[in-house]
PDB file of C-alpha atoms in Angstrom:
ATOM      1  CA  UNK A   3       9.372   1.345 -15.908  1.00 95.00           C
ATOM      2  CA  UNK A   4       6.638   1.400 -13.596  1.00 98.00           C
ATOM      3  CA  UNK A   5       6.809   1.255  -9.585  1.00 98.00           C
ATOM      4  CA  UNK A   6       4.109   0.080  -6.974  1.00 98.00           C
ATOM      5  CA  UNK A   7       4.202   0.587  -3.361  1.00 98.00           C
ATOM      6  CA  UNK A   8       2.141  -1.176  -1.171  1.00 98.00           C
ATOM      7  CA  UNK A   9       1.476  -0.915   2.363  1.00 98.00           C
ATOM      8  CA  UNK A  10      -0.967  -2.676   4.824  1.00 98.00           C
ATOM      9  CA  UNK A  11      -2.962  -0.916   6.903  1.00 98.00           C
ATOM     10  CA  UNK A  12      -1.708  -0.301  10.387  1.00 98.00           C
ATOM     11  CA  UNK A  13      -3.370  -2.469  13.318  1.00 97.00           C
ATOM     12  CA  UNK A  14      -6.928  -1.854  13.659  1.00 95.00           C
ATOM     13  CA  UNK A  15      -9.259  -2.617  16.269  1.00 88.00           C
ATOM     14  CA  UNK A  16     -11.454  -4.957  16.140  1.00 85.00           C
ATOM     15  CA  UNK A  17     -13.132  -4.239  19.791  1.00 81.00           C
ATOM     16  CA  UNK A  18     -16.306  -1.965  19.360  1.00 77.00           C
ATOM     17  CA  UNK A  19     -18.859  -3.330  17.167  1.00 83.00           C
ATOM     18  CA  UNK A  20     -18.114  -1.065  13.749  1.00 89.00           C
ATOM     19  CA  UNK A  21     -18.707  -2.508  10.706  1.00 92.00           C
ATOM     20  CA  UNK A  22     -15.390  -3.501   9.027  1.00 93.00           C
ATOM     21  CA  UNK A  23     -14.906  -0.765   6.919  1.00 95.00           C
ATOM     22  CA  UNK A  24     -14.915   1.863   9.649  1.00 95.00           C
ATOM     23  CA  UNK A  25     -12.715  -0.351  12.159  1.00 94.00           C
ATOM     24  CA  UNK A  26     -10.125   2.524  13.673  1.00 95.00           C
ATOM     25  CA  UNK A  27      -6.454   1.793  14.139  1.00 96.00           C
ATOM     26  CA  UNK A  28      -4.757   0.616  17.394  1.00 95.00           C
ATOM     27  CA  UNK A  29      -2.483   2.474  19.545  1.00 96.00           C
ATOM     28  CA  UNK A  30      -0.050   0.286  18.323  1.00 96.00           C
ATOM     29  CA  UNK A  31      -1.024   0.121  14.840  1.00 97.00           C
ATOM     30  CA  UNK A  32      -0.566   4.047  15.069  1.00 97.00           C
ATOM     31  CA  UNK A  33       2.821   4.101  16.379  1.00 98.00           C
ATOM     32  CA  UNK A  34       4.234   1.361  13.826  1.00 98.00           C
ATOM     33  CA  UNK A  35       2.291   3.425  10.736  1.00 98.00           C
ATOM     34  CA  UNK A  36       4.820   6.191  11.908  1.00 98.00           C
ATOM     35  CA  UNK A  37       7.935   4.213  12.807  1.00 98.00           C
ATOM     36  CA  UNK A  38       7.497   2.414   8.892  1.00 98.00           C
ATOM     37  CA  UNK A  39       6.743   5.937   7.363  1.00 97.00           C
ATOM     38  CA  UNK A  40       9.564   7.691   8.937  1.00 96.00           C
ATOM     39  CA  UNK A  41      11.523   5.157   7.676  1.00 97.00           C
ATOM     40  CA  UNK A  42      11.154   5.048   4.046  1.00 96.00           C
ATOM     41  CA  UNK A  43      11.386   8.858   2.878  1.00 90.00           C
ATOM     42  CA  UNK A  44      14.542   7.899   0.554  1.00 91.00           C
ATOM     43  CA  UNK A  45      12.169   5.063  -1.221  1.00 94.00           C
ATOM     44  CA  UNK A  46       9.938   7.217  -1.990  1.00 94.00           C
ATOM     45  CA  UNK A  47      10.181   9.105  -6.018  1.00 93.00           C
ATOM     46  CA  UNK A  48       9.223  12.547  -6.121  1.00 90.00           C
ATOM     47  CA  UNK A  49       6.369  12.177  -8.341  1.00 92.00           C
ATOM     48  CA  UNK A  50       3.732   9.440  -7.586  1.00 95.00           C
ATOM     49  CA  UNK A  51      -0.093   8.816  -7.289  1.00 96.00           C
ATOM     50  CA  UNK A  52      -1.119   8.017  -3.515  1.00 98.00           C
ATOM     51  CA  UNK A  53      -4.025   6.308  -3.419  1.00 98.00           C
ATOM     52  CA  UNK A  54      -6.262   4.534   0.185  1.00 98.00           C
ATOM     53  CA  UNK A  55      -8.553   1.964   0.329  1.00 98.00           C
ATOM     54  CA  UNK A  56     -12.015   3.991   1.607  1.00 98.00           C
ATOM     55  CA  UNK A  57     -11.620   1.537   5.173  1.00 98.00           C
ATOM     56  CA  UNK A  58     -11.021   3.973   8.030  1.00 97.00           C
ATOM     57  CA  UNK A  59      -7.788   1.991   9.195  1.00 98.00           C
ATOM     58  CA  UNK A  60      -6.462   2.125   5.667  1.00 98.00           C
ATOM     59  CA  UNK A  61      -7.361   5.881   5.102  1.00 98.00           C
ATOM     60  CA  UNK A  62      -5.995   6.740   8.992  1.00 98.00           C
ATOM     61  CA  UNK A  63      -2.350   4.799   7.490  1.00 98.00           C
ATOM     62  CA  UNK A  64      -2.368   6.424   4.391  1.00 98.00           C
ATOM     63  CA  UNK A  65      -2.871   9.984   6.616  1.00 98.00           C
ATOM     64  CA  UNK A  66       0.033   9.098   9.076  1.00 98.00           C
ATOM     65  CA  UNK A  67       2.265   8.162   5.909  1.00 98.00           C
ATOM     66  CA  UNK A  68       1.691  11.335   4.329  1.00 98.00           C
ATOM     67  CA  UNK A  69       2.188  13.861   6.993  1.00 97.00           C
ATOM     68  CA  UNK A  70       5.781  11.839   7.391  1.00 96.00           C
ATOM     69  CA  UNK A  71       6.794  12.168   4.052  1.00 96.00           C
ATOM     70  CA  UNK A  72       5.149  15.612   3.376  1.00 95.00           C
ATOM     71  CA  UNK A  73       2.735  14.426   1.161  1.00 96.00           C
ATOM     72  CA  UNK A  74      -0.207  17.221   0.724  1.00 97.00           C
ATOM     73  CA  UNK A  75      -3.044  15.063   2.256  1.00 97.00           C
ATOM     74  CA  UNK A  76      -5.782  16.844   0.232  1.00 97.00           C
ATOM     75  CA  UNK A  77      -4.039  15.105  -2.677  1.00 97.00           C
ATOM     76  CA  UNK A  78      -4.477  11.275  -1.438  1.00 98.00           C
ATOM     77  CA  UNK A  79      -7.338   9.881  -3.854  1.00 98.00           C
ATOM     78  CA  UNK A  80      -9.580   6.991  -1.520  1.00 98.00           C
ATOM     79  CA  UNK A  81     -10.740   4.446  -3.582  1.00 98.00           C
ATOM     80  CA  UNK A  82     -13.890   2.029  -3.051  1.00 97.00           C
ATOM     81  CA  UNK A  83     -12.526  -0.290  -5.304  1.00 98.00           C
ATOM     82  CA  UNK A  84      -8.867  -0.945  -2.926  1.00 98.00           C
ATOM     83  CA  UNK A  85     -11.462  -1.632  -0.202  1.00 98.00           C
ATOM     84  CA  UNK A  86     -10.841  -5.291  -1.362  1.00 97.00           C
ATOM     85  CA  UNK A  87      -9.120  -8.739   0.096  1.00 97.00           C
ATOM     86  CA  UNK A  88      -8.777 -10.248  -3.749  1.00 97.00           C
ATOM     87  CA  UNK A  89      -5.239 -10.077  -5.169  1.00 97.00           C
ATOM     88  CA  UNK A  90      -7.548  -9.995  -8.501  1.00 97.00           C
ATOM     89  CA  UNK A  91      -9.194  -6.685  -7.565  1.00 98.00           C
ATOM     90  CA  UNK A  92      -6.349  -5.064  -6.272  1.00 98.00           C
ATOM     91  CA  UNK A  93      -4.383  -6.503  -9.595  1.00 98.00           C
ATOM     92  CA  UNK A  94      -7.235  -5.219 -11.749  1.00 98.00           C
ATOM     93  CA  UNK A  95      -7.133  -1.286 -10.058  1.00 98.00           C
ATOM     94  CA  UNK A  96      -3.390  -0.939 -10.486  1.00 98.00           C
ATOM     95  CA  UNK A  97      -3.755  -2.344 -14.105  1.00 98.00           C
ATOM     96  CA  UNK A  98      -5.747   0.717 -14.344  1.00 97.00           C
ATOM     97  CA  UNK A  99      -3.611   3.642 -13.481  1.00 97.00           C
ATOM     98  CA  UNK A 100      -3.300   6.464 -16.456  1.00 96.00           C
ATOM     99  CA  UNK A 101       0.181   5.455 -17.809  1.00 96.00           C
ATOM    100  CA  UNK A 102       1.559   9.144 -17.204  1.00 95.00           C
ATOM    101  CA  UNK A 103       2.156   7.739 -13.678  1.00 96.00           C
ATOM    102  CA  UNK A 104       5.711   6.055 -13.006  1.00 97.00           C
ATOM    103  CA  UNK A 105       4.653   5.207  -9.167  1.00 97.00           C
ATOM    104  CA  UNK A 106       1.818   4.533  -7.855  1.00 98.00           C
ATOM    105  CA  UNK A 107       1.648   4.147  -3.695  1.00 98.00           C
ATOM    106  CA  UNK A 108      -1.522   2.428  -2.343  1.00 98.00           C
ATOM    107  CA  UNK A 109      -2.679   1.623   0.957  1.00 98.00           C
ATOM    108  CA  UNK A 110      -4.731  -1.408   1.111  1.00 98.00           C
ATOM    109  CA  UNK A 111      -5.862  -5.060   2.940  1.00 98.00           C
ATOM    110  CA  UNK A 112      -4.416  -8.415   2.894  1.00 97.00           C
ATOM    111  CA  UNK A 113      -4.779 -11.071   1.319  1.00 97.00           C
ATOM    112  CA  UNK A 114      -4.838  -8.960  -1.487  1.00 98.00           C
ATOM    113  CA  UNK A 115      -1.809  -8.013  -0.597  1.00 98.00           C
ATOM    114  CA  UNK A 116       0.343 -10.177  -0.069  1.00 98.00           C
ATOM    115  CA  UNK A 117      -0.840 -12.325  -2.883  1.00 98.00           C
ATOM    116  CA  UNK A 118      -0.407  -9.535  -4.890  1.00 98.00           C
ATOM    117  CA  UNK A 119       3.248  -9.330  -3.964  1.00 98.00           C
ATOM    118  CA  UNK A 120       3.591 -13.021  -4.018  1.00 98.00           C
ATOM    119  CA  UNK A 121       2.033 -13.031  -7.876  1.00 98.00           C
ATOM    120  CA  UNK A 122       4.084 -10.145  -8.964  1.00 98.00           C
ATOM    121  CA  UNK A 123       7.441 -10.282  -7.015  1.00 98.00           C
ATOM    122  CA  UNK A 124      10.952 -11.927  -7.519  1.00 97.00           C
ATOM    123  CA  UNK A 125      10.228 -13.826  -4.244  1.00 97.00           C
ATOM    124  CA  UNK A 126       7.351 -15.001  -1.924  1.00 97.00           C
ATOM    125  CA  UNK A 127       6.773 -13.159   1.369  1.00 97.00           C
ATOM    126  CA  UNK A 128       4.466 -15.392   3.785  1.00 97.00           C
ATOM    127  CA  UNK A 129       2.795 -12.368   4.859  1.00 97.00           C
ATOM    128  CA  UNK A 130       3.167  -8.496   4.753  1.00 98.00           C
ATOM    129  CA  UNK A 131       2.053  -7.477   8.033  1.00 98.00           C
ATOM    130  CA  UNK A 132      -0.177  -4.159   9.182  1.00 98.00           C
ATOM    131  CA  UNK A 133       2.105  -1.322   8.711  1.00 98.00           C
ATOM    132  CA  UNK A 134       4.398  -3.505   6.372  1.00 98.00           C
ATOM    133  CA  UNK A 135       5.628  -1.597   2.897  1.00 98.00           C
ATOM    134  CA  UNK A 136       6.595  -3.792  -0.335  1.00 98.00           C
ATOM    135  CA  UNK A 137       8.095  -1.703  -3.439  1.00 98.00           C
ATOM    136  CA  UNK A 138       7.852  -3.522  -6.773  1.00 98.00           C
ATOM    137  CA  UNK A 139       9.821  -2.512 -10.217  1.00 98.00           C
ATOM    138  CA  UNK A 140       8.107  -3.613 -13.502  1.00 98.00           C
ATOM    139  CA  UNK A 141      10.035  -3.372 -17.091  1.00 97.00           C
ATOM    140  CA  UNK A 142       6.961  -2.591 -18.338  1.00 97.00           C
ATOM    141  CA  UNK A 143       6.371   1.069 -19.135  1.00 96.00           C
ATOM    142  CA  UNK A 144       2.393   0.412 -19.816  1.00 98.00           C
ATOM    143  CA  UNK A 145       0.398  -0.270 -16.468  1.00 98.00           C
ATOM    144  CA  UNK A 146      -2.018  -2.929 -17.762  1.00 97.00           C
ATOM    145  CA  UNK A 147       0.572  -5.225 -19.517  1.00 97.00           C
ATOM    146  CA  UNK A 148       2.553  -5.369 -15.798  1.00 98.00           C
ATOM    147  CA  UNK A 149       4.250  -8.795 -15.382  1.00 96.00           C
ATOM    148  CA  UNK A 150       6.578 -10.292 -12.840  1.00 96.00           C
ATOM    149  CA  UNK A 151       8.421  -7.625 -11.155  1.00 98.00           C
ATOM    150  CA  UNK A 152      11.320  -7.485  -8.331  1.00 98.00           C
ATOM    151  CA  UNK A 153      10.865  -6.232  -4.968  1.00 98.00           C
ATOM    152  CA  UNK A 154      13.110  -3.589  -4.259  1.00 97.00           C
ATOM    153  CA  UNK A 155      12.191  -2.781  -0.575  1.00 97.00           C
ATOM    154  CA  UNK A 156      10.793  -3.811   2.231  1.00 98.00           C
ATOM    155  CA  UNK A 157      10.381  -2.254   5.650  1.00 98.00           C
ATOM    156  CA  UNK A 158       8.193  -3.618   8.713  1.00 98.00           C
ATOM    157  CA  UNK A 159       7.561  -2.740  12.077  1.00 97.00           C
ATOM    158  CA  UNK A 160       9.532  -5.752  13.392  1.00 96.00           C
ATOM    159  CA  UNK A 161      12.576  -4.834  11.406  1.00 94.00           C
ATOM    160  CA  UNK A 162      12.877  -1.244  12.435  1.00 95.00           C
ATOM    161  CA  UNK A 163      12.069  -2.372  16.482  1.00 86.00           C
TER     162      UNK A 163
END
C-alpha cells in the first residue's frame, strides 16, 4: 500500500511586494501550522519521505511540521516541481516517488491540492485550507499506477480551535 500526506501551506502574506514564491507566512498562518502539526503525531508512520514545495510559505510549514513531529529538518527534500497550482503536476511528482517509499508527506499549494484530493479520494472536500492535512491510502503498492484512494484523516485549524 502506499500513503500520501498532504498539507497546505500555512497563511502567507500577501502584504509586501515579494514575488509569490518568497511570500512569508502570517502570524496566524504560523500559529495554525503548529496547532495542525501538534496534532497529528499518531498519523504520522515512522518511515516516510518529506518533501516542500521550494515557496517560502510552503518550506516555513514544512519547517514548523517537522520540528513538531521531530523530523530531522536537514532531511526535508524542497522540490521546484511541488511549487505548482495543477492537480496534474502535483499528480505527476507523486507518481514519481522511488517505490521503496510507503509514505510520502508533501507540503504544497492549492488548487493542486485539493483537486488532487478530490481526484484521488473516497469523497470531495470543497477546499483544504492553509494549514489543512489530508492522508490518502492507495491499494496500490507501485507509486505510478496510484488510483482512487480513501482519505483516512483530516485535521484543520478550524477543527482543532
Amino acid at each position: 500500500m502506499k500513503n500520501v500526506i498532504l498539507v497546505r501551506h500555512a497563511k502567507s502574506s500577501w502584504e509586501a511586494p515579494l514575488q509569490d514564491v518568497d511570500r512569508p507566512l502570517l502570524h496566524r498562518g504560523i500559529v495554525d501550522a503548529h496547532l495542525v502539526s501538534s496534532a497529528i503525531s499518531n498519523y504520522i508512520p515512522k518511515t516516510f519521505l518529506f518533501w516542500s514545495s521550494i515557496a517560502k510559505r510552503a518550506s516555513e510549514t514544512a519547517l514548523i511540521f517537522a520540528q513538531n513531529i521531530s523530523f530531522p529538518i536537514e532531511n526535508i527534500i524542497y522540490r521546484e516541481d511541488l511549487y505548482t497550482f495543477d492537480e496534474s503536476q502535483l499528480e505527476k511528482v507523486i507518481k514519481s516517488c522511488n517505490n521503496l517509499y510507503e509514505t510520502v508527506i508533501l507540503f504544497g499549494h492549492n488548487e493542486a491540492i485539493t483537486n488532487f484530493v478530490n481526484k484521488f479520494g473516497d469523497y470531495v472536500l470543497p477546499n483544504v485550507p492553509t494549514s489543512g492535512f489530508v492522508s490518502i491510502q492507495f491499494e496500490e503498492d507501485q507509486w505510478n499506477s496510484i488510483k482512487k484512494g480513501r482519505i483516512l484523516k483530516t485535521v484543520f485549524p478550524k477543527d482543532l480551535k
